[in-house]
Amino acid sequence: MNPLPYFLDHIWLIPLFPLAGAALMLLFGRRLPNRAVSVICVGSVLVSFIYSIGAFAQLLQRAPTDRVVQRVLFQWITPGPVQTVGGLKGFLAEWGLMLDPLSAVMILVVTGVGFLIHFYSIGYMGHEGGYYRFFGYMNLFMFSMLTLVLANNMLLMFVGWEGVGLCSYLLIGFYFLRKSAADAGKKAFIVNRVGDSGFLLGIFLTMTTLGTITFTSAGRLDAPAITGIREALAAGFASGQFVSGAPALTAIALLLFVGATGKSAQIPLYTWLPDAMEGPTPVSALIHAATMVTAGVYMVARTNAIYQLAPLALEVVAIIGALTAIYAASMGLLQNDIKRVLAYSTISQLGYMFLACGVGAYIAGIFHLMTHAFFKALLFLGAGSVIHALSGEQDLRKMGGLWSKIPTTARTFLIAALALCGVFPLAGFFSKDEILWQAYSSELGRNLAGIFWVIGALTAGMTAFYMFRLVFLTFFGKSRVPHDVEHHIHESPRSMTVPLILLAVLSVVGGFVGIPAALGSFFGVSHYFERFLEPVIAQYAPHAAEATAAAAVAHHDPMEYLLMLVSLATAGVGIWLAYTMYLKRTELPAQLEARFPRLYRIIYNKYYMDQVYDALFVNRARDLGAALGGFDSKVIDGMGVDGSAWLTRLTSRISIWYDTWIVDGLVNLSARIVWIFSFPVRMLQGGRISGYALFIVLGILIFLGYYLKELRAMIR
């Protein structure tokens, strides 16, 4: 086999550069000036981005069927044969990286958007304490996410998965002296551990069912010595060993999705993400746009070979995604914290992505993941610029009239808001339209009478409303900024505005790589993004050709044009309502609140779900902890440890009494008896020589007397 081009052969360097930056910061950063910290950490991500571009370009030069490259660095875990459904199989986990169209898109998003966020952080965090620590954690975050998306097997993906979880804890709780930040970091960490347990069980079940955890055997430089998940499922499906809806495959898919719901903040494990706003704004941008929360969507798309044979699991994914989309959108309607509005927007848009994956439109989900990264990063960084201008203020009720005072921030923020609302021809329009169309035209969507499309369209309208409520309250109308802050308002420095401008450009043009077939005639190209990612999606004969043909026909359905217009009209209605309520008739919100106070309180308090979770889980966990603590102190310590100590003391006292009165008593009694009977002997032993001589003479005389008596008797 011909040697790989340089960048493809060195894809392992892409995550290594941020890791090196993190290591330098965490080991020596305290001694370095801020300028050196910026150069090292931002530069490492820039180099990683350059290598990602190089690898992507060289991947494009290969044939579509040959766009899989794997680099195995070393054999990581080799415990030996493992009992599987198919018998004993050799288990092997490699430290190997894989670049294919899916991971290529992800590394470009992660490194590209990540670099802009790092660059932005130079200005935003310039006056904060722990500068080196912040950038060290950010670089470690980048390394973990790149490891996750480049991993060629589930176990290495799990390493990156846990890495981003750890880094999120460190970054969300960056202001650890503030209790709310520390609590938010702990909450994110604990909630994600719940989801991660499902992911880990899914990995174990995959191994015991398929005999492998490697995604594919394609693209290896050596002879494929390992069977991949994709190949094992294809062979099993062809032979009849694995059928669609097999319980084992359904269980694997559901367990993996549990992990995805935690990492990507879906019902019921979404509550950590709004609280994550306690971290610095660049952290929020990185978590919401380029890393972590997108991991769940990526994992479902990466394991699409399993999900395609688990239709029940796909339905669950679609239902959870749709419910999360509209549920989170409703919670964003009345929030007053600028970052929390964006947080609920992220949860809602992630629901869109899972809805796409659930109806089998994995590419549409990844497409929206990419475009969402552009405008959501822009929204968070724009929000950070607003907060920076207002000396830390995040309450929308204390903003207003900022359009002319921070024009670059305002204009780029408006572009991002329009993109998020799916306004033509911005990036969000193309990806949102693709998801809505797939939700309508897919087999699952048709079976459910278009309910997914209805939910998606309503969510789009609600998104437009709360985003432009945010825009109008922040940049338009009368200023509500406190007087002591207003005269200090100024535009952010170039280190912060340049990333805003670049992300605004991407938010405008980023969607043109995925122009739908219905609009292809107007632009001369259609669905380039879909064609690029098609080889990543598993195909199971004999249904693959039929599904491909059906999709091609569907994209020429005139109904798609109508649905486009409806979604645009829905977004327009949302924008108009926001304009009416927050610019034209500003008394309406108060009137509606007075008329529907209960509904207002329910939505404003996020359906009291935090309180419900506290009552059902947090407080019950505390009660369980208290009960276990009582059991430990009273039973384990009281009866076990303390009881054992008491019993030991008792037995020792008995032993001492026995030793003193029985053992020692017998010894002393024997001594006393000996002492008594030895008295005559002791009387004889006075220590005087004359006494001893007398006894000797007497003894001799007695002996002679006895001898003479016997001698006389013998003579007779």
XYZ file of C-alpha atoms in Angstrom:
716
model
C 0.000 0.000 0.000
C 1.242 3.469 -0.903
C 2.362 5.604 2.011
C -0.081 8.211 3.229
C 0.394 11.922 2.548
C 1.929 13.874 5.403
C -1.182 15.238 7.128
C -3.141 11.989 6.879
C -0.160 10.096 8.251
C 0.135 12.517 11.168
C -3.477 12.910 12.282
C -2.293 11.891 15.755
C -0.639 15.313 16.026
C -4.011 17.097 15.820
C -4.999 16.303 19.443
C -1.366 16.292 20.595
C -0.774 20.028 20.094
C -3.508 21.139 22.548
C -2.368 18.452 24.989
C 1.171 19.855 24.908
C -0.201 23.346 25.581
C -2.274 22.068 28.502
C 0.708 20.230 29.991
C 2.919 23.322 29.786
C 0.269 25.481 31.433
C -0.578 23.126 34.253
C 3.098 22.420 35.010
C 4.821 25.750 34.381
C 2.041 28.252 33.598
C 2.251 30.006 36.964
C 5.728 31.245 36.055
C 4.797 32.487 32.572
C 3.499 35.950 31.647
C 0.023 36.215 30.114
C 1.453 36.985 26.675
C 3.433 33.721 26.660
C 0.367 31.806 27.875
C -1.699 33.277 25.009
C 0.921 32.451 22.384
C 1.351 28.853 23.557
C -2.302 27.947 24.115
C -3.916 29.839 21.254
C -1.027 28.895 18.972
C -1.373 25.184 19.770
C -5.049 25.233 18.735
C -4.172 27.207 15.582
C -1.554 24.622 14.590
C -4.075 21.865 15.262
C -6.570 23.701 13.022
C -3.975 24.004 10.236
C -3.229 20.285 10.457
C -6.987 19.580 10.365
C -7.325 21.614 7.165
C -4.376 19.774 5.655
C -5.808 16.368 6.583
C -9.226 17.356 5.243
C -7.760 18.544 1.946
C -5.771 15.343 1.491
C -8.824 13.250 2.371
C -10.799 15.025 -0.360
C -8.177 13.972 -2.903
C -9.025 10.312 -2.302
C -11.903 8.454 -3.930
C -15.196 8.647 -1.970
C -15.018 4.924 -1.207
C -11.446 5.268 0.054
C -11.928 8.159 2.477
C -11.130 6.259 5.645
C -7.681 6.495 7.222
C -6.642 4.843 10.472
C -3.433 5.344 12.414
C -2.892 2.855 15.220
C -0.319 4.202 17.635
C -0.097 1.149 19.893
C -2.002 -1.839 21.235
C -3.707 -0.458 24.307
C -5.686 -3.230 26.037
C -5.280 -6.906 25.102
C -6.822 -9.031 27.863
C -7.278 -12.055 25.602
C -10.325 -14.089 24.540
C -13.753 -12.853 25.615
C -16.949 -14.892 25.613
C -19.362 -13.401 23.072
C -22.627 -14.442 21.458
C -20.613 -15.926 18.596
C -18.208 -17.784 20.909
C -14.758 -16.902 22.176
C -13.262 -13.922 20.401
C -10.034 -12.059 20.934
C -10.667 -8.669 22.519
C -8.452 -5.829 21.443
C -8.611 -2.129 22.165
C -6.157 0.028 20.254
C -4.995 3.566 20.807
C -5.927 4.346 17.261
C -7.243 7.393 15.425
C -9.546 7.376 12.430
C -10.213 10.101 9.890
C -13.230 9.751 7.630
C -15.731 12.324 6.314
C -17.609 12.425 9.626
C -14.585 12.913 11.862
C -13.090 15.319 9.298
C -16.117 17.600 9.613
C -15.926 17.373 13.387
C -12.230 18.230 13.705
C -12.690 21.249 11.444
C -15.560 22.469 13.603
C -13.780 21.731 16.888
C -10.422 23.251 15.973
C -11.777 26.095 13.829
C -14.457 27.350 16.203
C -12.263 26.403 19.165
C -9.433 28.580 17.842
C -11.726 31.594 17.473
C -13.007 31.101 21.027
C -9.423 30.826 22.336
C -8.471 33.999 20.476
C -11.537 35.776 21.855
C -10.560 34.677 25.387
C -7.346 36.720 25.230
C -9.366 39.916 25.502
C -12.212 38.560 27.617
C -10.047 36.893 30.287
C -7.138 39.347 30.146
C -7.864 40.865 33.557
C -9.020 37.677 35.288
C -7.019 35.742 37.833
C -5.882 32.220 36.990
C -5.199 33.156 33.354
C -2.795 30.272 32.786
C -5.128 27.847 34.537
C -8.044 28.888 32.323
C -6.111 28.333 29.110
C -4.649 25.087 30.414
C -8.151 23.726 31.035
C -9.330 25.010 27.630
C -6.464 23.249 25.844
C -7.173 20.051 27.767
C -10.825 20.400 26.731
C -9.744 20.592 23.081
C -7.526 17.520 23.426
C -10.339 15.498 24.989
C -12.867 16.465 22.318
C -10.446 15.750 19.475
C -9.645 12.360 21.013
C -13.378 11.660 21.202
C -14.100 12.429 17.545
C -10.934 10.817 16.145
C -11.109 7.587 18.180
C -11.392 4.432 16.090
C -13.087 2.456 18.861
C -15.671 2.925 21.589
C -13.274 2.619 24.517
C -10.955 5.359 23.302
C -14.020 7.462 22.523
C -15.046 6.935 26.146
C -11.668 8.300 27.274
C -12.330 11.512 25.361
C -15.935 11.410 26.579
C -14.825 11.388 30.209
C -12.121 13.938 29.456
C -14.608 16.556 28.273
C -16.722 15.784 31.346
C -13.765 16.447 33.635
C -12.824 19.648 31.807
C -16.409 20.886 31.921
C -16.331 20.466 35.708
C -13.087 22.437 35.940
C -14.228 25.228 33.606
C -17.825 25.610 34.802
C -16.474 25.872 38.331
C -13.613 28.146 37.278
C -14.834 30.845 39.685
C -14.738 28.261 42.454
C -14.849 30.849 45.237
C -18.420 31.561 44.140
C -20.723 28.902 45.585
C -23.117 28.950 42.624
C -20.234 28.197 40.243
C -18.911 25.381 42.419
C -22.401 23.880 42.698
C -22.938 24.152 38.932
C -19.665 22.338 38.262
C -20.621 19.526 40.629
C -24.089 19.295 39.105
C -22.694 18.983 35.583
C -20.232 16.329 36.707
C -22.767 14.209 38.606
C -25.546 14.366 35.997
C -23.100 13.394 33.278
C -21.913 10.429 35.325
C -25.484 9.106 35.252
C -25.482 9.166 31.462
C -21.926 7.856 31.227
C -22.891 4.700 33.107
C -25.301 3.882 30.274
C -22.626 4.521 27.666
C -20.183 2.225 29.493
C -22.748 -0.570 29.746
C -23.441 -0.120 26.031
C -19.742 -0.625 25.294
C -19.658 -3.837 27.345
C -22.788 -5.166 25.637
C -21.390 -4.293 22.208
C -18.286 -6.304 22.960
C -20.183 -9.356 24.183
C -22.658 -9.190 21.282
C -20.465 -8.295 18.308
C -17.054 -9.311 19.573
C -15.537 -5.919 18.756
C -15.700 -2.274 19.788
C -13.772 -0.926 16.785
C -15.987 1.132 14.492
C -14.667 -0.198 11.191
C -11.760 -2.215 9.801
C -11.514 -0.011 6.711
C -8.645 2.378 6.156
C -5.942 0.476 8.031
C -2.403 0.557 6.736
C -1.899 -3.047 7.817
C -4.030 -5.992 6.847
C -7.345 -5.651 8.675
C -6.653 -7.906 11.611
C -9.658 -6.661 13.483
C -13.327 -6.846 12.587
C -15.191 -3.590 12.943
C -18.723 -3.036 14.242
C -19.888 -2.008 10.793
C -18.470 -5.134 9.130
C -19.742 -7.440 11.887
C -23.277 -6.058 11.586
C -23.240 -6.172 7.784
C -22.088 -9.786 7.807
C -24.552 -10.723 10.524
C -27.412 -9.028 8.705
C -26.542 -10.763 5.433
C -26.363 -14.160 7.152
C -29.494 -13.640 9.223
C -27.636 -13.646 12.546
C -28.716 -10.068 13.223
C -32.175 -8.949 12.190
C -33.744 -5.542 12.413
C -35.112 -5.044 15.909
C -32.918 -7.671 17.578
C -33.220 -7.233 21.377
C -29.458 -7.131 21.920
C -28.955 -4.404 19.308
C -31.912 -2.447 20.664
C -30.464 -2.660 24.175
C -27.057 -1.460 22.934
C -28.608 1.470 21.082
C -30.717 2.523 24.082
C -27.776 2.307 26.484
C -25.640 4.402 24.159
C -28.444 6.922 23.912
C -28.563 7.195 27.716
C -24.979 8.414 27.494
C -25.947 10.810 24.722
C -28.813 12.320 26.731
C -26.409 13.165 29.539
C -23.659 14.678 27.422
C -26.014 16.477 25.016
C -28.460 17.643 27.699
C -31.645 15.922 26.558
C -34.687 14.958 28.613
C -34.345 13.904 31.415
C -30.637 14.770 31.900
C -30.711 18.352 30.642
C -30.794 20.292 33.920
C -27.024 20.738 34.200
C -26.597 22.805 31.033
C -28.434 26.028 32.054
C -26.483 26.052 35.323
C -23.254 25.701 33.347
C -23.619 29.408 32.524
C -21.805 30.067 35.811
C -18.542 29.536 33.977
C -16.777 32.247 31.937
C -18.572 33.115 28.696
C -15.866 31.630 26.410
C -16.383 28.353 28.266
C -20.106 28.526 27.526
C -19.323 29.136 23.859
C -16.917 26.201 23.705
C -19.273 23.801 25.497
C -22.355 24.803 23.511
C -20.854 25.243 20.057
C -17.778 23.133 19.405
C -17.368 20.564 22.164
C -19.112 18.393 24.729
C -22.817 18.889 24.005
C -22.303 17.874 20.382
C -20.623 14.646 21.509
C -23.912 12.796 21.962
C -25.116 13.640 18.450
C -21.755 12.623 17.022
C -21.815 9.321 18.911
C -25.279 8.404 17.589
C -24.206 9.295 14.042
C -20.954 7.344 14.433
C -22.806 4.230 15.596
C -25.532 4.547 12.958
C -24.843 0.962 11.858
C -26.282 -0.201 15.192
C -29.188 2.231 15.243
C -30.343 1.294 11.760
C -30.953 -2.232 13.020
C -32.705 -0.966 16.165
C -35.858 0.831 14.951
C -37.372 0.980 18.432
C -34.296 2.801 19.708
C -34.493 5.200 16.764
C -38.083 6.003 17.668
C -36.982 6.748 21.224
C -34.228 9.021 19.907
C -36.698 10.893 17.677
C -39.328 11.256 20.416
C -36.848 12.450 23.046
C -35.304 14.848 20.539
C -38.662 16.317 19.504
C -39.891 16.677 23.077
C -36.625 18.271 24.184
C -36.713 20.706 21.263
C -40.129 22.154 22.046
C -39.797 21.817 25.832
C -36.511 23.720 26.021
C -37.771 26.327 23.557
C -40.732 27.043 25.811
C -38.413 27.538 28.791
C -36.411 30.099 26.846
C -39.464 32.316 26.256
C -39.363 34.165 29.579
C -35.793 33.878 30.844
C -34.071 37.152 31.692
C -30.445 36.041 31.889
C -28.902 36.521 28.437
C -26.746 33.404 28.711
C -29.549 31.216 30.046
C -31.740 32.094 27.074
C -28.937 30.875 24.827
C -28.481 27.782 26.990
C -32.103 26.717 26.524
C -31.711 27.483 22.841
C -28.800 25.035 22.701
C -30.829 22.305 24.405
C -33.647 22.898 21.924
C -31.351 22.817 18.883
C -29.707 19.636 20.120
C -33.196 18.188 20.242
C -33.497 19.094 16.552
C -30.309 17.139 15.849
C -31.517 14.058 17.707
C -34.863 14.307 15.933
C -32.965 14.167 12.648
C -30.949 11.134 13.757
C -34.101 9.453 15.064
C -35.831 9.637 11.683
C -32.702 8.266 9.997
C -31.405 11.626 8.726
C -27.983 11.352 10.388
C -26.352 13.629 7.827
C -28.979 16.321 8.406
C -28.251 16.108 12.131
C -24.507 16.539 11.569
C -25.189 19.340 9.073
C -27.165 21.217 11.709
C -24.453 20.461 14.261
C -21.944 22.210 12.003
C -24.024 25.286 11.171
C -25.225 25.551 14.769
C -21.600 25.666 15.916
C -21.035 28.814 13.852
C -23.977 30.907 14.983
C -24.216 29.568 18.522
C -20.536 30.348 19.151
C -21.224 33.807 17.720
C -24.243 34.267 19.981
C -22.331 33.339 23.136
C -19.296 35.408 22.224
C -21.604 38.293 21.335
C -23.323 37.876 24.706
C -19.882 37.946 26.302
C -19.122 41.186 24.483
C -22.367 42.673 25.825
C -21.533 41.502 29.355
C -18.022 42.924 28.968
C -19.438 46.289 27.875
C -21.897 46.357 30.794
C -19.291 45.490 33.442
C -20.615 41.999 34.045
C -24.365 42.601 33.792
C -26.352 39.633 32.354
C -29.957 40.670 33.106
C -31.896 41.602 29.951
C -34.062 43.937 32.031
C -30.995 46.115 32.656
C -29.964 46.468 29.011
C -31.435 48.192 25.965
C -30.347 50.798 23.427
C -26.939 49.212 22.793
C -27.147 49.100 18.965
C -25.227 52.322 18.436
C -22.877 51.895 21.386
C -21.435 48.474 20.475
C -22.221 48.308 16.739
C -19.950 45.425 15.748
C -21.305 43.233 18.514
C -24.890 44.224 17.719
C -24.686 43.582 13.977
C -22.914 40.241 14.267
C -25.316 39.178 17.006
C -28.273 39.999 14.750
C -26.799 37.845 11.976
C -26.426 34.936 14.387
C -29.998 35.362 15.651
C -31.349 35.349 12.098
C -29.294 32.239 11.311
C -30.625 30.472 14.389
C -34.179 31.353 13.369
C -33.581 29.736 9.985
C -33.995 32.878 7.888
C -33.041 32.448 4.223
C -30.255 32.373 3.030
C -28.298 32.111 6.280
C -26.701 28.864 7.418
C -29.435 27.857 9.808
C -32.068 27.933 7.072
C -30.565 25.069 5.086
C -29.870 22.753 8.018
C -33.186 23.463 9.769
C -35.113 22.982 6.535
C -33.393 19.664 5.919
C -34.365 18.408 9.386
C -37.967 19.553 9.051
C -38.241 17.983 5.613
C -36.809 14.694 6.841
C -39.145 14.770 9.831
C -42.037 15.134 7.409
C -40.996 12.774 4.599
C -39.269 9.968 6.528
C -41.051 6.689 7.095
C -41.255 7.316 10.835
C -42.538 10.854 10.263
C -45.274 9.621 7.934
C -46.249 6.868 10.342
C -46.795 9.478 13.065
C -48.937 11.684 10.823
C -46.402 14.476 10.605
C -46.305 15.158 14.350
C -42.520 15.544 14.277
C -42.786 18.228 11.595
C -45.461 20.056 13.598
C -43.286 20.010 16.717
C -40.285 21.163 14.691
C -42.215 24.022 13.083
C -43.641 25.184 16.431
C -40.166 25.045 17.920
C -38.885 27.192 15.056
C -41.539 29.809 15.769
C -40.769 29.819 19.500
C -37.047 30.066 18.731
C -37.626 33.122 16.576
C -39.713 34.718 19.331
C -37.301 34.279 22.252
C -34.225 35.114 20.175
C -35.654 38.389 18.946
C -37.038 39.123 22.392
C -33.404 38.916 23.449
C -32.251 41.063 20.519
C -34.862 43.783 21.095
C -34.365 43.893 24.876
C -30.582 44.095 24.474
C -29.930 46.344 21.491
C -33.118 48.329 20.859
C -35.624 50.425 22.748
C -34.889 52.679 25.684
C -31.739 52.124 27.675
C -32.325 50.490 31.065
C -28.612 50.401 31.878
C -27.729 51.862 35.307
C -26.307 55.380 35.010
C -23.022 54.461 36.690
C -22.435 51.838 33.996
C -23.866 53.573 30.931
C -21.105 56.127 30.475
C -18.485 53.345 30.510
C -20.073 51.357 27.647
C -17.634 50.748 24.801
C -17.042 48.260 22.007
C -14.917 45.238 22.815
C -11.258 45.111 21.701
C -10.228 43.597 18.383
C -9.229 40.328 20.001
C -12.946 39.914 20.741
C -14.576 41.526 17.694
C -12.482 39.796 15.010
C -13.794 36.321 16.013
C -17.318 37.788 15.957
C -16.869 38.978 12.373
C -15.383 35.678 11.182
C -18.162 33.659 12.819
C -20.728 36.005 11.277
C -19.288 35.244 7.839
C -19.520 31.506 8.543
C -23.097 31.959 9.785
C -23.958 33.508 6.418
C -22.165 31.153 4.009
C -21.805 27.975 6.076
C -25.073 26.469 4.901
C -24.312 26.588 1.179
C -22.413 23.294 1.356
C -25.725 21.564 2.034
C -28.159 23.195 -0.377
C -31.154 20.857 -0.742
C -32.032 19.347 -4.082
C -35.214 21.418 -4.184
C -33.072 24.578 -4.420
C -30.184 23.063 -6.316
C -31.320 24.427 -9.660
C -31.048 27.974 -8.312
C -27.509 27.568 -7.028
C -26.084 25.054 -9.480
C -25.082 22.579 -6.761
C -27.041 20.599 -4.221
C -26.393 18.375 -1.254
C -22.613 18.401 -1.505
C -22.468 17.862 2.243
C -24.785 14.851 2.021
C -22.779 13.263 -0.791
C -19.585 13.815 1.168
C -20.926 12.040 4.263
C -22.881 9.279 2.510
C -20.072 6.659 2.770
C -20.181 6.966 6.554
C -23.806 5.819 6.749
C -24.165 2.042 6.829
C -26.177 0.418 4.070
C -27.928 -2.897 4.560
C -29.020 -4.765 1.469
C -31.595 -5.209 0.067
C -33.221 -2.064 1.540
C -30.351 0.320 0.935
C -31.020 0.915 -2.736
C -34.733 1.348 -2.110
C -34.101 3.900 0.661
C -31.655 5.861 -1.489
C -34.093 5.969 -4.395
C -36.956 7.019 -2.128
C -34.872 9.833 -0.664
C -33.960 11.073 -4.139
C -37.623 11.134 -5.173
C -38.648 12.820 -1.932
C -36.266 15.706 -2.503
C -38.055 16.562 -5.722
C -41.443 16.637 -4.040
C -43.109 20.056 -4.522
C -44.268 19.733 -0.913
C -40.751 20.643 0.192
C -41.166 24.149 -1.247
C -44.410 24.606 0.653
C -42.860 23.435 3.916
C -39.960 25.838 3.409
C -42.387 28.709 3.079
C -44.347 27.562 6.135
C -41.211 27.363 8.289
C -40.109 30.813 7.110
C -43.575 32.178 7.835
C -43.493 30.590 11.294
C -40.153 32.261 12.018
C -41.553 35.536 10.694
C -44.545 35.314 13.029
C -42.230 34.715 15.986
C -40.107 37.752 15.086
C -43.225 39.905 14.593
C -44.645 38.880 17.971
C -41.363 39.721 19.686
C -41.285 43.106 17.919
C -44.869 43.859 18.922
C -44.426 42.896 22.569
C -41.005 44.322 23.293
C -40.697 47.341 21.004
C -44.094 48.515 19.783
C -46.443 47.678 22.665
C -44.150 47.186 25.613
C -47.054 46.979 28.044
C -48.245 43.664 26.568
C -45.863 41.357 28.492
C -47.057 42.767 31.826
C -50.682 42.482 30.736
C -50.238 38.869 29.667
C -48.460 38.086 32.917
C -51.351 39.584 34.872
C -53.915 37.692 32.823
C -52.142 34.313 32.949
C -50.127 34.477 36.173
C -50.040 30.742 36.831
C -48.888 29.875 33.316
C -46.311 32.666 33.480
C -44.902 31.377 36.780
C -44.752 27.807 35.500
C -42.811 28.760 32.377
C -40.629 31.330 34.156
C -39.704 28.752 36.798
C -38.920 26.190 34.068
C -41.904 23.998 34.969
C -40.389 23.636 38.441
C -38.325 20.759 37.148
C -35.343 21.672 39.304
C -37.602 21.509 42.338
C -39.100 18.224 41.151
C -35.641 16.745 40.602
C -34.579 18.002 44.016
C -37.621 16.391 45.618
C -37.367 13.114 43.727
C -33.635 12.614 43.432
C -31.419 15.137 45.211
C -33.279 15.190 48.518
C -33.922 11.447 48.342
C -30.214 10.932 47.733
C -29.493 13.088 50.760
C -32.027 11.083 52.779
C -30.398 7.895 51.613
C -27.032 9.337 52.547
C -28.323 10.289 55.975
C -29.838 6.818 56.417
C -26.625 5.171 55.327
C -24.719 7.524 57.607
C -26.958 6.531 60.502
C -26.568 2.873 59.615
C -22.822 3.365 59.470
C -22.620 5.157 62.809
C -25.147 3.058 64.685
C -24.794 -0.375 63.106
C -21.396 -0.557 61.449
C -19.620 1.676 63.950
C -21.969 1.115 66.899
C -22.463 -2.612 66.673
C -19.535 -3.472 64.512
C -16.539 -1.318 65.268
C -17.577 0.015 68.671
C -19.196 -3.311 69.592
C -16.054 -5.150 68.655
C -14.024 -2.723 70.740
C -16.362 -3.236 73.741
C -16.191 -6.997 73.321
C -12.434 -6.795 73.065
C -12.255 -4.751 76.254
C -14.581 -7.251 78.023
C -12.613 -10.267 76.949
C -9.387 -8.540 77.918
C -10.769 -7.844 81.401
C -11.832 -11.498 81.711
C -8.436 -12.566 80.480
C -6.728 -10.297 82.995
C -8.934 -11.663 85.845
C -8.280 -15.249 84.771
C -4.575 -14.595 84.483
C -4.457 -12.813 87.814
C -6.647 -15.096 89.919
C -6.450 -18.455 88.201
C -3.107 -18.729 86.457
C -1.125 -16.446 88.740
C -3.141 -17.713 91.768
C -2.143 -21.330 91.131
C 1.433 -20.288 90.571
C 1.452 -18.266 93.796
C -0.273 -21.140 95.710
C 2.363 -23.577 94.532
C 5.032 -21.155 95.589
C 3.407 -20.752 99.001
C 3.249 -24.558 99.493
C 6.865 -24.904 98.518
C 7.749 -22.057 100.838
C 5.950 -23.699 103.761
C 7.460 -27.124 103.272
C 10.896 -25.732 102.706
C 10.867 -24.078 106.122
C 12.830 -26.899 107.911
C 15.400 -26.871 105.203
C 15.694 -23.139 105.391
C 16.155 -23.496 109.152
C 19.133 -25.700 108.500
C 20.653 -23.285 106.064
C 21.816 -20.435 108.285
C 24.911 -19.652 106.319
C 27.354 -20.350 109.246
C 30.365 -22.690 108.707
C 30.212 -23.999 112.283
C 26.634 -25.051 111.773
C 27.467 -26.849 108.540
C 30.448 -28.606 110.325
C 28.138 -29.739 113.149
C 25.727 -31.254 110.648
C 28.585 -33.038 108.917
C 29.951 -34.477 112.173
C 26.471 -35.556 113.260
C 25.966 -37.173 109.896
C 29.221 -39.035 110.163
C 28.378 -40.237 113.665
C 24.940 -41.416 112.579
C 26.497 -43.236 109.636
C 29.146 -44.871 111.889
C 26.518 -45.881 114.440
C 24.428 -47.514 111.733
C 27.514 -49.182 110.242
C 28.687 -50.620 113.646
C 25.163 -51.920 114.340
C 25.114 -53.814 111.085
C 28.669 -55.086 111.617
C 27.731 -56.474 115.080
C 24.786 -58.267 113.661
C 26.915 -59.919 111.001
C 29.482 -61.141 113.636
C 26.767 -62.817 115.629
